[in-house]
PDB file of C-alpha atoms in Angstrom:
ATOM      1  CA  MET N   1      31.955  62.365  -2.497  1.00  0.00           C
ATOM      2  CA  GLN N   2      28.255  62.137  -3.353  1.00  0.00           C
ATOM      3  CA  ARG N   3      28.836  58.848  -5.206  1.00  0.00           C
ATOM      4  CA  HIS N   4      30.620  57.489  -2.098  1.00  0.00           C
ATOM      5  CA  MET N   5      27.689  58.476   0.111  1.00  0.00           C
ATOM      6  CA  ARG N   6      25.213  56.851  -2.294  1.00  0.00           C
ATOM      7  CA  LEU N   7      27.301  53.671  -2.251  1.00  0.00           C
ATOM      8  CA  CYS N   8      27.390  53.644   1.564  1.00  0.00           C
ATOM      9  CA  SER N   9      23.625  54.186   1.675  1.00  0.00           C
ATOM     10  CA  PHE N  10      23.074  51.253  -0.706  1.00  0.00           C
ATOM     11  CA  VAL N  11      25.340  48.982   1.341  1.00  0.00           C
ATOM     12  CA  PHE N  12      23.571  49.982   4.552  1.00  0.00           C
ATOM     13  CA  LEU N  13      20.111  49.399   3.072  1.00  0.00           C
ATOM     14  CA  PHE N  14      21.110  46.094   1.467  1.00  0.00           C
ATOM     15  CA  PHE N  15      22.707  44.577   4.529  1.00  0.00           C
ATOM     16  CA  GLY N  16      20.038  46.053   6.780  1.00  0.00           C
ATOM     17  CA  SER N  17      17.323  44.297   4.772  1.00  0.00           C
ATOM     18  CA  VAL N  18      19.298  41.038   4.823  1.00  0.00           C
ATOM     19  CA  SER N  19      19.660  41.311   8.598  1.00  0.00           C
ATOM     20  CA  THR N  20      15.901  41.812   8.960  1.00  0.00           C
ATOM     21  CA  LEU N  21      15.232  38.731   6.811  1.00  0.00           C
ATOM     22  CA  LEU N  22      17.630  36.607   8.836  1.00  0.00           C
ATOM     23  CA  ALA N  23      16.120  37.846  12.099  1.00  0.00           C
ATOM     24  CA  SER N  24      12.599  36.904  11.021  1.00  0.00           C
ATOM     25  CA  SER N  25      13.667  33.370  10.033  1.00  0.00           C
ATOM     26  CA  GLY N  26      15.716  32.760  13.160  1.00  0.00           C
ATOM     27  CA  GLY N  27      19.367  32.397  14.037  1.00  0.00           C
ATOM     28  CA  ILE N  28      21.457  29.352  14.854  1.00  0.00           C
ATOM     29  CA  GLU N  29      23.616  28.696  17.891  1.00  0.00           C
ATOM     30  CA  LYS N  30      25.920  25.675  17.829  1.00  0.00           C
ATOM     31  CA  ASP N  31      27.564  23.875  20.723  1.00  0.00           C
ATOM     32  CA  LYS N  32      28.771  20.430  21.778  1.00  0.00           C
ATOM     33  CA  LEU N  33      27.636  18.158  24.571  1.00  0.00           C
ATOM     34  CA  LYS N  34      30.078  15.779  26.253  1.00  0.00           C
ATOM     35  CA  LEU N  35      28.601  12.431  27.318  1.00  0.00           C
ATOM     36  CA  TYR N  36      29.846   9.132  28.716  1.00  0.00           C
ATOM     37  CA  GLY N  37      32.633  10.748  30.690  1.00  0.00           C
ATOM     38  CA  GLY N  38      33.677  12.891  27.757  1.00  0.00           C
ATOM     39  CA  ASP N  39      34.180   9.939  25.392  1.00  0.00           C
ATOM     40  CA  LEU N  40      31.373  11.123  23.116  1.00  0.00           C
ATOM     41  CA  SER N  41      31.099  14.695  21.858  1.00  0.00           C
ATOM     42  CA  VAL N  42      27.676  15.462  20.387  1.00  0.00           C
ATOM     43  CA  PRO N  43      27.358  18.587  18.206  1.00  0.00           C
ATOM     44  CA  TYR N  44      23.945  20.233  18.314  1.00  0.00           C
ATOM     45  CA  GLY N  45      22.278  23.380  17.076  1.00  0.00           C
ATOM     46  CA  MET N  46      19.471  25.633  18.294  1.00  0.00           C
ATOM     47  CA  TYR N  47      17.422  27.601  15.777  1.00  0.00           C
ATOM     48  CA  THR N  48      15.735  30.405  17.689  1.00  0.00           C
ATOM     49  CA  PRO N  49      13.127  32.855  16.320  1.00  0.00           C
ATOM     50  CA  HIS N  50      14.204  36.480  16.694  1.00  0.00           C
ATOM     51  CA  SER N  51      11.274  38.622  15.646  1.00  0.00           C
ATOM     52  CA  VAL N  52       8.330  36.539  16.853  1.00  0.00           C
ATOM     53  CA  PRO N  53       7.563  35.081  20.302  1.00  0.00           C
ATOM     54  CA  ILE N  54       8.608  31.475  20.900  1.00  0.00           C
ATOM     55  CA  VAL N  55       5.456  29.340  21.090  1.00  0.00           C
ATOM     56  CA  ALA N  56       6.974  25.833  21.153  1.00  0.00           C
ATOM     57  CA  ASP N  57      10.171  23.812  21.241  1.00  0.00           C
ATOM     58  CA  GLY N  58      10.852  21.207  18.590  1.00  0.00           C
ATOM     59  CA  LEU N  59      13.476  18.465  18.697  1.00  0.00           C
ATOM     60  CA  TYR N  60      14.430  17.184  15.246  1.00  0.00           C
ATOM     61  CA  LEU N  61      15.963  13.736  14.707  1.00  0.00           C
ATOM     62  CA  HIS N  62      17.719  13.243  11.368  1.00  0.00           C
ATOM     63  CA  GLY N  63      17.992  10.158   9.171  1.00  0.00           C
ATOM     64  CA  PHE N  64      20.657   7.562   8.410  1.00  0.00           C
ATOM     65  CA  GLY N  65      23.674   9.043   6.577  1.00  0.00           C
ATOM     66  CA  ASP N  66      22.328  12.488   7.375  1.00  0.00           C
ATOM     67  CA  ARG N  67      23.284  15.469   9.558  1.00  0.00           C
ATOM     68  CA  PHE N  68      21.129  18.113  11.193  1.00  0.00           C
ATOM     69  CA  SER N  69      22.623  20.972   9.159  1.00  0.00           C
ATOM     70  CA  ASN N  70      21.081  19.432   6.020  1.00  0.00           C
ATOM     71  CA  HIS N  71      17.658  20.595   7.208  1.00  0.00           C
ATOM     72  CA  GLU N  72      18.201  24.289   7.902  1.00  0.00           C
ATOM     73  CA  LYS N  73      15.494  25.320   5.408  1.00  0.00           C
ATOM     74  CA  LEU N  74      13.010  23.356   7.488  1.00  0.00           C
ATOM     75  CA  PHE N  75      14.153  24.922  10.765  1.00  0.00           C
ATOM     76  CA  LYS N  76      14.030  28.448   9.311  1.00  0.00           C
ATOM     77  CA  THR N  77      10.478  27.839   8.085  1.00  0.00           C
ATOM     78  CA  TRP N  78       9.447  26.700  11.544  1.00  0.00           C
ATOM     79  CA  ALA N  79      11.091  29.742  13.140  1.00  0.00           C
ATOM     80  CA  GLN N  80       8.647  31.935  11.205  1.00  0.00           C
ATOM     81  CA  ALA N  81       5.878  30.512  13.404  1.00  0.00           C
ATOM     82  CA  GLY N  82       7.828  30.916  16.642  1.00  0.00           C
ATOM     83  CA  VAL N  83       9.238  27.391  16.918  1.00  0.00           C
ATOM     84  CA  ARG N  84      12.645  27.011  18.560  1.00  0.00           C
ATOM     85  CA  THR N  85      14.181  23.898  16.992  1.00  0.00           C
ATOM     86  CA  ILE N  86      16.957  21.829  18.551  1.00  0.00           C
ATOM     87  CA  ALA N  87      18.797  19.174  16.536  1.00  0.00           C
ATOM     88  CA  PHE N  88      21.961  17.108  16.920  1.00  0.00           C
ATOM     89  CA  ASP N  89      24.179  14.745  14.942  1.00  0.00           C
ATOM     90  CA  PHE N  90      23.867  11.041  15.703  1.00  0.00           C
ATOM     91  CA  PRO N  91      27.022   9.048  16.499  1.00  0.00           C
ATOM     92  CA  ASP N  92      29.019   8.351  13.305  1.00  0.00           C
ATOM     93  CA  HIS N  93      27.145  11.184  11.552  1.00  0.00           C
ATOM     94  CA  GLY N  94      27.958  14.782  10.710  1.00  0.00           C
ATOM     95  CA  GLU N  95      30.587  16.297  12.969  1.00  0.00           C
ATOM     96  CA  THR N  96      30.632  13.239  15.226  1.00  0.00           C
ATOM     97  CA  CYS N  97      32.240  11.170  12.453  1.00  0.00           C
ATOM     98  CA  SER N  98      35.619   9.874  13.605  1.00  0.00           C
ATOM     99  CA  ASN N  99      37.591   6.691  14.002  1.00  0.00           C
ATOM    100  CA  ALA N 100      36.985   6.662  17.742  1.00  0.00           C
ATOM    101  CA  LEU N 101      35.156   3.566  18.912  1.00  0.00           C
ATOM    102  CA  SER N 102      33.121   5.721  21.293  1.00  0.00           C
ATOM    103  CA  SER N 103      31.220   7.228  18.337  1.00  0.00           C
ATOM    104  CA  HIS N 104      30.728   3.986  16.356  1.00  0.00           C
ATOM    105  CA  LEU N 105      27.040   3.691  15.546  1.00  0.00           C
ATOM    106  CA  ASP N 106      26.935  -0.086  16.024  1.00  0.00           C
ATOM    107  CA  PHE N 107      27.588   0.475  19.738  1.00  0.00           C
ATOM    108  CA  PHE N 108      24.340   2.437  20.155  1.00  0.00           C
ATOM    109  CA  THR N 109      20.823   1.100  20.628  1.00  0.00           C
ATOM    110  CA  PHE N 110      17.696   3.133  19.938  1.00  0.00           C
ATOM    111  CA  GLU N 111      17.264   3.425  23.693  1.00  0.00           C
ATOM    112  CA  GLU N 112      20.742   4.977  23.978  1.00  0.00           C
ATOM    113  CA  LEU N 113      19.967   7.409  21.166  1.00  0.00           C
ATOM    114  CA  SER N 114      16.903   8.427  23.158  1.00  0.00           C
ATOM    115  CA  PHE N 115      19.217   9.132  26.104  1.00  0.00           C
ATOM    116  CA  ILE N 116      21.336  11.438  23.924  1.00  0.00           C
ATOM    117  CA  ALA N 117      18.174  13.215  22.750  1.00  0.00           C
ATOM    118  CA  THR N 118      16.974  13.910  26.293  1.00  0.00           C
ATOM    119  CA  GLN N 119      20.426  15.122  27.352  1.00  0.00           C
ATOM    120  CA  VAL N 120      20.625  17.506  24.400  1.00  0.00           C
ATOM    121  CA  MET N 121      17.236  18.951  25.351  1.00  0.00           C
ATOM    122  CA  THR N 122      18.404  19.404  28.935  1.00  0.00           C
ATOM    123  CA  LYS N 123      21.576  21.154  27.754  1.00  0.00           C
ATOM    124  CA  ALA N 124      19.622  23.352  25.333  1.00  0.00           C
ATOM    125  CA  GLY N 125      17.399  24.447  28.203  1.00  0.00           C
ATOM    126  CA  GLU N 126      14.158  22.763  29.179  1.00  0.00           C
ATOM    127  CA  LYS N 127      11.226  25.167  29.239  1.00  0.00           C
ATOM    128  CA  PRO N 128       8.453  23.189  30.973  1.00  0.00           C
ATOM    129  CA  TRP N 129       5.810  25.829  30.209  1.00  0.00           C
ATOM    130  CA  ARG N 130       6.317  25.449  26.433  1.00  0.00           C
ATOM    131  CA  PRO N 131       4.758  22.682  24.320  1.00  0.00           C
ATOM    132  CA  LEU N 132       7.318  20.127  23.104  1.00  0.00           C
ATOM    133  CA  LEU N 133       7.093  18.579  19.656  1.00  0.00           C
ATOM    134  CA  LEU N 134       9.212  15.733  18.403  1.00  0.00           C
ATOM    135  CA  ALA N 135      10.042  15.543  14.702  1.00  0.00           C
ATOM    136  CA  GLY N 136      12.067  13.091  12.674  1.00  0.00           C
ATOM    137  CA  TRP N 137      12.830  11.907   9.189  1.00  0.00           C
ATOM    138  CA  SER N 138      13.273   8.258   8.171  1.00  0.00           C
ATOM    139  CA  THR N 139      15.368   6.554  10.891  1.00  0.00           C
ATOM    140  CA  GLY N 140      14.929   9.679  13.009  1.00  0.00           C
ATOM    141  CA  GLY N 141      11.177   9.420  12.511  1.00  0.00           C
ATOM    142  CA  LEU N 142      11.283   5.835  13.766  1.00  0.00           C
ATOM    143  CA  LEU N 143      13.255   6.955  16.845  1.00  0.00           C
ATOM    144  CA  ALA N 144      10.674   9.690  17.475  1.00  0.00           C
ATOM    145  CA  ILE N 145       7.903   7.086  17.296  1.00  0.00           C
ATOM    146  CA  ARG N 146       9.608   4.746  19.743  1.00  0.00           C
ATOM    147  CA  MET N 147      10.237   7.600  22.194  1.00  0.00           C
ATOM    148  CA  ALA N 148       6.602   8.742  21.964  1.00  0.00           C
ATOM    149  CA  GLN N 149       5.401   5.196  22.555  1.00  0.00           C
ATOM    150  CA  ALA N 150       7.406   5.354  25.798  1.00  0.00           C
ATOM    151  CA  THR N 151       8.209   1.673  25.959  1.00  0.00           C
ATOM    152  CA  LEU N 152      10.527   0.156  28.545  1.00  0.00           C
ATOM    153  CA  GLY N 153      14.134   1.324  28.294  1.00  0.00           C
ATOM    154  CA  PHE N 154      13.487   4.548  26.421  1.00  0.00           C
ATOM    155  CA  HIS N 155      14.416   7.771  28.163  1.00  0.00           C
ATOM    156  CA  GLU N 156      11.780  10.444  28.650  1.00  0.00           C
ATOM    157  CA  PHE N 157      11.881  14.224  28.516  1.00  0.00           C
ATOM    158  CA  ALA N 158      11.223  16.442  31.515  1.00  0.00           C
ATOM    159  CA  ARG N 159       7.872  17.392  29.948  1.00  0.00           C
ATOM    160  CA  HIS N 160       5.174  15.691  27.918  1.00  0.00           C
ATOM    161  CA  ILE N 161       5.410  15.403  24.145  1.00  0.00           C
ATOM    162  CA  HIS N 162       2.502  17.366  22.660  1.00  0.00           C
ATOM    163  CA  GLY N 163       2.910  16.431  19.020  1.00  0.00           C
ATOM    164  CA  LEU N 164       4.861  14.462  16.429  1.00  0.00           C
ATOM    165  CA  VAL N 165       5.913  15.380  12.896  1.00  0.00           C
ATOM    166  CA  LEU N 166       7.075  12.295  10.985  1.00  0.00           C
ATOM    167  CA  PHE N 167       8.697  12.600   7.574  1.00  0.00           C
ATOM    168  CA  ALA N 168       8.604   9.177   5.861  1.00  0.00           C
ATOM    169  CA  PRO N 169       9.309   7.314   9.131  1.00  0.00           C
ATOM    170  CA  ALA N 170      11.065   3.956   8.760  1.00  0.00           C
ATOM    171  CA  VAL N 171       8.291   1.737  10.132  1.00  0.00           C
ATOM    172  CA  ARG N 172       8.718  -0.729   7.277  1.00  0.00           C
ATOM    173  CA  VAL N 173      11.973  -0.824   5.358  1.00  0.00           C
ATOM    174  CA  PRO N 174      13.421  -2.939   2.534  1.00  0.00           C
ATOM    175  CA  TYR N 175      16.548  -4.988   3.145  1.00  0.00           C
ATOM    176  CA  LEU N 176      18.395  -3.032   0.438  1.00  0.00           C
ATOM    177  CA  VAL N 177      17.766   0.712   0.432  1.00  0.00           C
ATOM    178  CA  GLY N 178      18.694   3.420  -2.045  1.00  0.00           C
ATOM    179  CA  GLU N 179      20.825   2.222  -4.936  1.00  0.00           C
ATOM    180  CA  ARG N 180      21.674  -1.441  -4.300  1.00  0.00           C
ATOM    181  CA  GLY N 181      22.088  -0.787  -0.593  1.00  0.00           C
ATOM    182  CA  LYS N 182      23.914   2.525  -0.943  1.00  0.00           C
ATOM    183  CA  VAL N 183      22.454   5.833   0.228  1.00  0.00           C
ATOM    184  CA  THR N 184      22.703   8.348  -2.632  1.00  0.00           C
ATOM    185  CA  ASN N 185      21.578  11.941  -3.045  1.00  0.00           C
ATOM    186  CA  GLN N 186      20.028  11.023  -6.395  1.00  0.00           C
ATOM    187  CA  THR N 187      17.641   8.542  -4.726  1.00  0.00           C
ATOM    188  CA  LEU N 188      16.848  10.928  -1.856  1.00  0.00           C
ATOM    189  CA  THR N 189      15.782  14.099  -3.682  1.00  0.00           C
ATOM    190  CA  GLN N 190      15.177  15.527  -7.122  1.00  0.00           C
ATOM    191  CA  ASP N 191      16.757  18.834  -6.091  1.00  0.00           C
ATOM    192  CA  THR N 192      19.998  18.707  -8.067  1.00  0.00           C
ATOM    193  CA  GLU N 193      21.535  21.462  -5.927  1.00  0.00           C
ATOM    194  CA  LEU N 194      21.769  18.900  -3.110  1.00  0.00           C
ATOM    195  CA  TRP N 195      23.411  16.122  -5.110  1.00  0.00           C
ATOM    196  CA  ALA N 196      26.962  17.097  -4.088  1.00  0.00           C
ATOM    197  CA  ARG N 197      26.401  16.468  -0.364  1.00  0.00           C
ATOM    198  CA  ASP N 198      28.600  14.037   1.518  1.00  0.00           C
ATOM    199  CA  ILE N 199      26.738  11.023   2.900  1.00  0.00           C
ATOM    200  CA  GLU N 200      28.285   9.262   5.871  1.00  0.00           C
ATOM    201  CA  PRO N 201      27.728   6.428   6.705  1.00  0.00           C
ATOM    202  CA  GLY N 202      27.154   5.595   3.067  1.00  0.00           C
ATOM    203  CA  SER N 203      25.191   2.400   3.602  1.00  0.00           C
ATOM    204  CA  PRO N 204      23.382   0.539   6.397  1.00  0.00           C
ATOM    205  CA  LEU N 205      25.444  -2.460   5.289  1.00  0.00           C
ATOM    206  CA  CYS N 206      28.484  -0.675   6.770  1.00  0.00           C
ATOM    207  CA  LYS N 207      26.722  -0.634  10.151  1.00  0.00           C
ATOM    208  CA  PRO N 208      25.159  -4.106  10.248  1.00  0.00           C
ATOM    209  CA  VAL N 209      24.370  -4.152  13.968  1.00  0.00           C
ATOM    210  CA  PHE N 210      22.572  -0.827  13.849  1.00  0.00           C
ATOM    211  CA  ALA N 211      20.840  -1.844  10.620  1.00  0.00           C
ATOM    212  CA  SER N 212      19.415  -4.880  12.416  1.00  0.00           C
ATOM    213  CA  ARG N 213      18.223  -2.558  15.189  1.00  0.00           C
ATOM    214  CA  ILE N 214      16.360  -0.443  12.648  1.00  0.00           C
ATOM    215  CA  LEU N 215      14.519  -3.545  11.446  1.00  0.00           C
ATOM    216  CA  ASP N 216      13.778  -4.648  15.011  1.00  0.00           C
ATOM    217  CA  SER N 217      12.578  -1.196  16.098  1.00  0.00           C
ATOM    218  CA  ALA N 218      10.394  -0.944  12.999  1.00  0.00           C
ATOM    219  CA  CYS N 219       8.695  -4.216  13.946  1.00  0.00           C
ATOM    220  CA  ARG N 220       8.232  -3.099  17.542  1.00  0.00           C
ATOM    221  CA  SER N 221       6.661   0.206  16.446  1.00  0.00           C
ATOM    222  CA  TRP N 222       3.609  -1.766  15.267  1.00  0.00           C
ATOM    223  CA  LYS N 223       3.028  -3.344  18.672  1.00  0.00           C
ATOM    224  CA  SER N 224       2.661  -0.141  20.729  1.00  0.00           C
ATOM    225  CA  SER N 225       0.443   2.895  20.337  1.00  0.00           C
ATOM    226  CA  PHE N 226       0.790   6.584  21.108  1.00  0.00           C
ATOM    227  CA  PRO N 227      -0.771   8.190  24.159  1.00  0.00           C
ATOM    228  CA  GLN N 228      -4.042   9.801  23.088  1.00  0.00           C
ATOM    229  CA  HIS N 229      -2.876  13.331  23.882  1.00  0.00           C
ATOM    230  CA  ILE N 230      -0.149  13.263  21.209  1.00  0.00           C
ATOM    231  CA  ARG N 231      -1.294  14.754  17.914  1.00  0.00           C
ATOM    232  CA  THR N 232       0.634  13.459  14.911  1.00  0.00           C
ATOM    233  CA  LEU N 233       1.365  14.556  11.351  1.00  0.00           C
ATOM    234  CA  VAL N 234       2.723  11.905   8.974  1.00  0.00           C
ATOM    235  CA  LEU N 235       4.183  12.949   5.618  1.00  0.00           C
ATOM    236  CA  ALA N 236       4.801  10.222   3.042  1.00  0.00           C
ATOM    237  CA  ALA N 237       6.728  10.238  -0.232  1.00  0.00           C
ATOM    238  CA  SER N 238       5.898   8.366  -3.425  1.00  0.00           C
ATOM    239  CA  ASP N 239       4.973   4.694  -3.610  1.00  0.00           C
ATOM    240  CA  ASP N 240       8.417   4.209  -5.197  1.00  0.00           C
ATOM    241  CA  ASP N 241      10.303   5.496  -2.128  1.00  0.00           C
ATOM    242  CA  LYS N 242      13.695   3.721  -2.186  1.00  0.00           C
ATOM    243  CA  TYR N 243      14.127   3.741   1.602  1.00  0.00           C
ATOM    244  CA  ILE N 244      10.800   2.837   3.157  1.00  0.00           C
ATOM    245  CA  ASN N 245       7.744   0.905   2.038  1.00  0.00           C
ATOM    246  CA  THR N 246       5.099   3.612   1.629  1.00  0.00           C
ATOM    247  CA  GLY N 247       2.297   1.055   1.453  1.00  0.00           C
ATOM    248  CA  GLY N 248       3.539  -0.363   4.745  1.00  0.00           C
ATOM    249  CA  LEU N 249       3.570   3.134   6.259  1.00  0.00           C
ATOM    250  CA  LYS N 250      -0.076   3.592   5.288  1.00  0.00           C
ATOM    251  CA  GLN N 251      -0.945   0.288   6.969  1.00  0.00           C
ATOM    252  CA  TRP N 252       0.971   1.367  10.075  1.00  0.00           C
ATOM    253  CA  VAL N 253      -1.036   4.614  10.213  1.00  0.00           C
ATOM    254  CA  ASP N 254      -4.289   2.627  10.001  1.00  0.00           C
ATOM    255  CA  ALA N 255      -3.082   0.316  12.771  1.00  0.00           C
ATOM    256  CA  GLN N 256      -2.208   3.270  15.005  1.00  0.00           C
ATOM    257  CA  ARG N 257      -5.576   4.889  14.414  1.00  0.00           C
ATOM    258  CA  ALA N 258      -7.224   1.656  15.527  1.00  0.00           C
ATOM    259  CA  HIS N 259      -5.347   1.900  18.844  1.00  0.00           C
ATOM    260  CA  LYS N 260      -7.375   4.090  21.195  1.00  0.00           C
ATOM    261  CA  GLY N 261      -8.307   6.478  18.382  1.00  0.00           C
ATOM    262  CA  SER N 262      -4.884   8.078  17.923  1.00  0.00           C
ATOM    263  CA  GLU N 263      -5.228  11.493  16.246  1.00  0.00           C
ATOM    264  CA  ILE N 264      -3.119  11.209  13.079  1.00  0.00           C
ATOM    265  CA  THR N 265      -3.178  13.462  10.022  1.00  0.00           C
ATOM    266  CA  ALA N 266      -1.456  11.734   7.095  1.00  0.00           C
ATOM    267  CA  VAL N 267      -0.534  13.268   3.741  1.00  0.00           C
ATOM    268  CA  GLN N 268       1.281  11.708   0.781  1.00  0.00           C
ATOM    269  CA  TYR N 269       3.196  13.648  -1.860  1.00  0.00           C
ATOM    270  CA  PRO N 270       3.156  11.106  -4.699  1.00  0.00           C
ATOM    271  CA  GLN N 271       5.855  12.837  -6.766  1.00  0.00           C
ATOM    272  CA  SER N 272       8.312  13.256  -3.913  1.00  0.00           C
ATOM    273  CA  MET N 273      11.379  11.168  -3.211  1.00  0.00           C
ATOM    274  CA  HIS N 274      12.290  10.035   0.304  1.00  0.00           C
ATOM    275  CA  GLU N 275      13.826  13.260   1.680  1.00  0.00           C
ATOM    276  CA  ILE N 276      10.515  15.097   1.600  1.00  0.00           C
ATOM    277  CA  ASP N 277      11.481  18.341   3.332  1.00  0.00           C
ATOM    278  CA  ASN N 278      14.504  18.707   1.017  1.00  0.00           C
ATOM    279  CA  GLU N 279      12.657  17.719  -2.141  1.00  0.00           C
ATOM    280  CA  HIS N 280      12.486  20.181  -5.042  1.00  0.00           C
ATOM    281  CA  ASP N 281       9.654  22.661  -4.477  1.00  0.00           C
ATOM    282  CA  LEU N 282       7.937  21.419  -7.656  1.00  0.00           C
ATOM    283  CA  PHE N 283       7.439  18.077  -5.914  1.00  0.00           C
ATOM    284  CA  GLY N 284       6.503  19.293  -2.450  1.00  0.00           C
ATOM    285  CA  GLY N 285       9.603  20.517  -0.588  1.00  0.00           C
ATOM    286  CA  GLN N 286       8.373  23.969   0.410  1.00  0.00           C
ATOM    287  CA  GLN N 287       4.788  22.817   0.844  1.00  0.00           C
ATOM    288  CA  THR N 288       5.737  20.043   3.289  1.00  0.00           C
ATOM    289  CA  ARG N 289       7.907  22.417   5.319  1.00  0.00           C
ATOM    290  CA  GLU N 290       5.055  24.889   5.568  1.00  0.00           C
ATOM    291  CA  LEU N 291       2.460  22.215   6.296  1.00  0.00           C
ATOM    292  CA  ALA N 292       4.595  20.926   9.181  1.00  0.00           C
ATOM    293  CA  ARG N 293       5.026  24.507  10.415  1.00  0.00           C
ATOM    294  CA  ASP N 294       1.262  25.107  10.409  1.00  0.00           C
ATOM    295  CA  PHE N 295       0.664  21.809  12.231  1.00  0.00           C
ATOM    296  CA  ILE N 296       3.186  22.663  14.961  1.00  0.00           C
ATOM    297  CA  GLU N 297       1.641  26.100  15.401  1.00  0.00           C
ATOM    298  CA  ALA N 298      -1.835  24.564  15.713  1.00  0.00           C
ATOM    299  CA  VAL N 299      -0.635  22.071  18.332  1.00  0.00           C
ATOM    300  CA  ALA N 300       1.227  24.765  20.287  1.00  0.00           C
ATOM    301  CA  LYS N 301      -1.847  27.020  20.369  1.00  0.00           C
ATOM    302  CA  GLU N 302      -4.291  24.128  20.899  1.00  0.00           C
ATOM    303  CA  LEU N 303      -6.118  24.874  17.664  1.00  0.00           C
ATOM    304  CA  PRO N 304      -7.702  22.425  15.225  1.00  0.00           C
ATOM    305  CA  PHE N 305      -5.631  21.463  12.193  1.00  0.00           C
ATOM    306  CA  ASN N 306      -7.087  20.588   8.812  1.00  0.00           C
ATOM    307  CA  VAL N 307      -5.324  19.973   5.527  1.00  0.00           C
ATOM    308  CA  ASN N 308      -6.956  21.799   2.631  1.00  0.00           C
ATOM    309  CA  SER N 309      -7.958  19.225   0.032  1.00  0.00           C
ATOM    310  CA  GLU N 310      -7.166  21.733  -2.735  1.00  0.00           C
ATOM    311  CA  SER N 311      -3.463  22.011  -3.593  1.00  0.00           C
ATOM    312  CA  VAL N 312      -1.386  23.306  -6.482  1.00  0.00           C
ATOM    313  CA  LEU N 313       0.763  20.158  -6.146  1.00  0.00           C
ATOM    314  CA  PRO N 314      -0.540  16.581  -6.183  1.00  0.00           C
ATOM    315  CA  ARG N 315      -1.059  15.235  -2.661  1.00  0.00           C
ATOM    316  CA  ASN N 316      -3.259  12.583  -1.120  1.00  0.00           C
ATOM    317  CA  LEU N 317      -4.761  12.332   2.333  1.00  0.00           C
ATOM    318  CA  PHE N 318      -4.736   8.845   3.820  1.00  0.00           C
TER     319      PHE N 318
END
């Protein structure tokens, strides 16, 4: 009887501590949004802090061949600072993958993806009193840039964008990415635990119309600047990034800074592969997630943000 009671006490303490940990890092709610008369069903998730007050909303835009659930470590890190993160799967990605023509990526422009993003935010619940930050990786980072530049045809949110977090945004891309044009886990990250993930679509060559739109949008991102009130954090991978030209990204940052003095903090992790936030921690994965978290918190609380020049891992400010 006593052994049974001790076992019950252990189970209670173990699962109680796990519940506390999960509460502090935030919980996820998933739903779907019907658009275009119900022809397109967009899965999305909300990662909401449980044990700390919500200080900001973040909308995360994933990359090509990606899905939002691949980045849960990032969203949980942000929840620690009180950031409610909303993310969704692009057409032809994640749970939207199907044979239906209505979800075929080649039928969607960047402007139409911006429409989906604003509708997801509306469905998730617009909180006009909270700061809004837009984050994106690779193709998603390029979409975030184009939305922040607010050029003709792009849909806008019901509130101003206060900040941007850009993980290796695709402002200059090679014609063949990854491994001879194929997106592979082995060219995205050195974290071997992630090498078994499904990648769909497997190559931009399978979506030639959308691929051409990436190239066009990348070119257009050089011709417009951000509004001055938008603070921006850019995180770059190594110079050997297989998906974007890191040297070109550095030039783009310099060009943006020359436009009306845009406030951009830029950090390179020279040992990291392209998927920076999901890179092995030895090459910057955890550090980039935490750096982005600290930046968002600073923007939300209107505090200055400085990157400490001293770091256990190699990193360069540019």
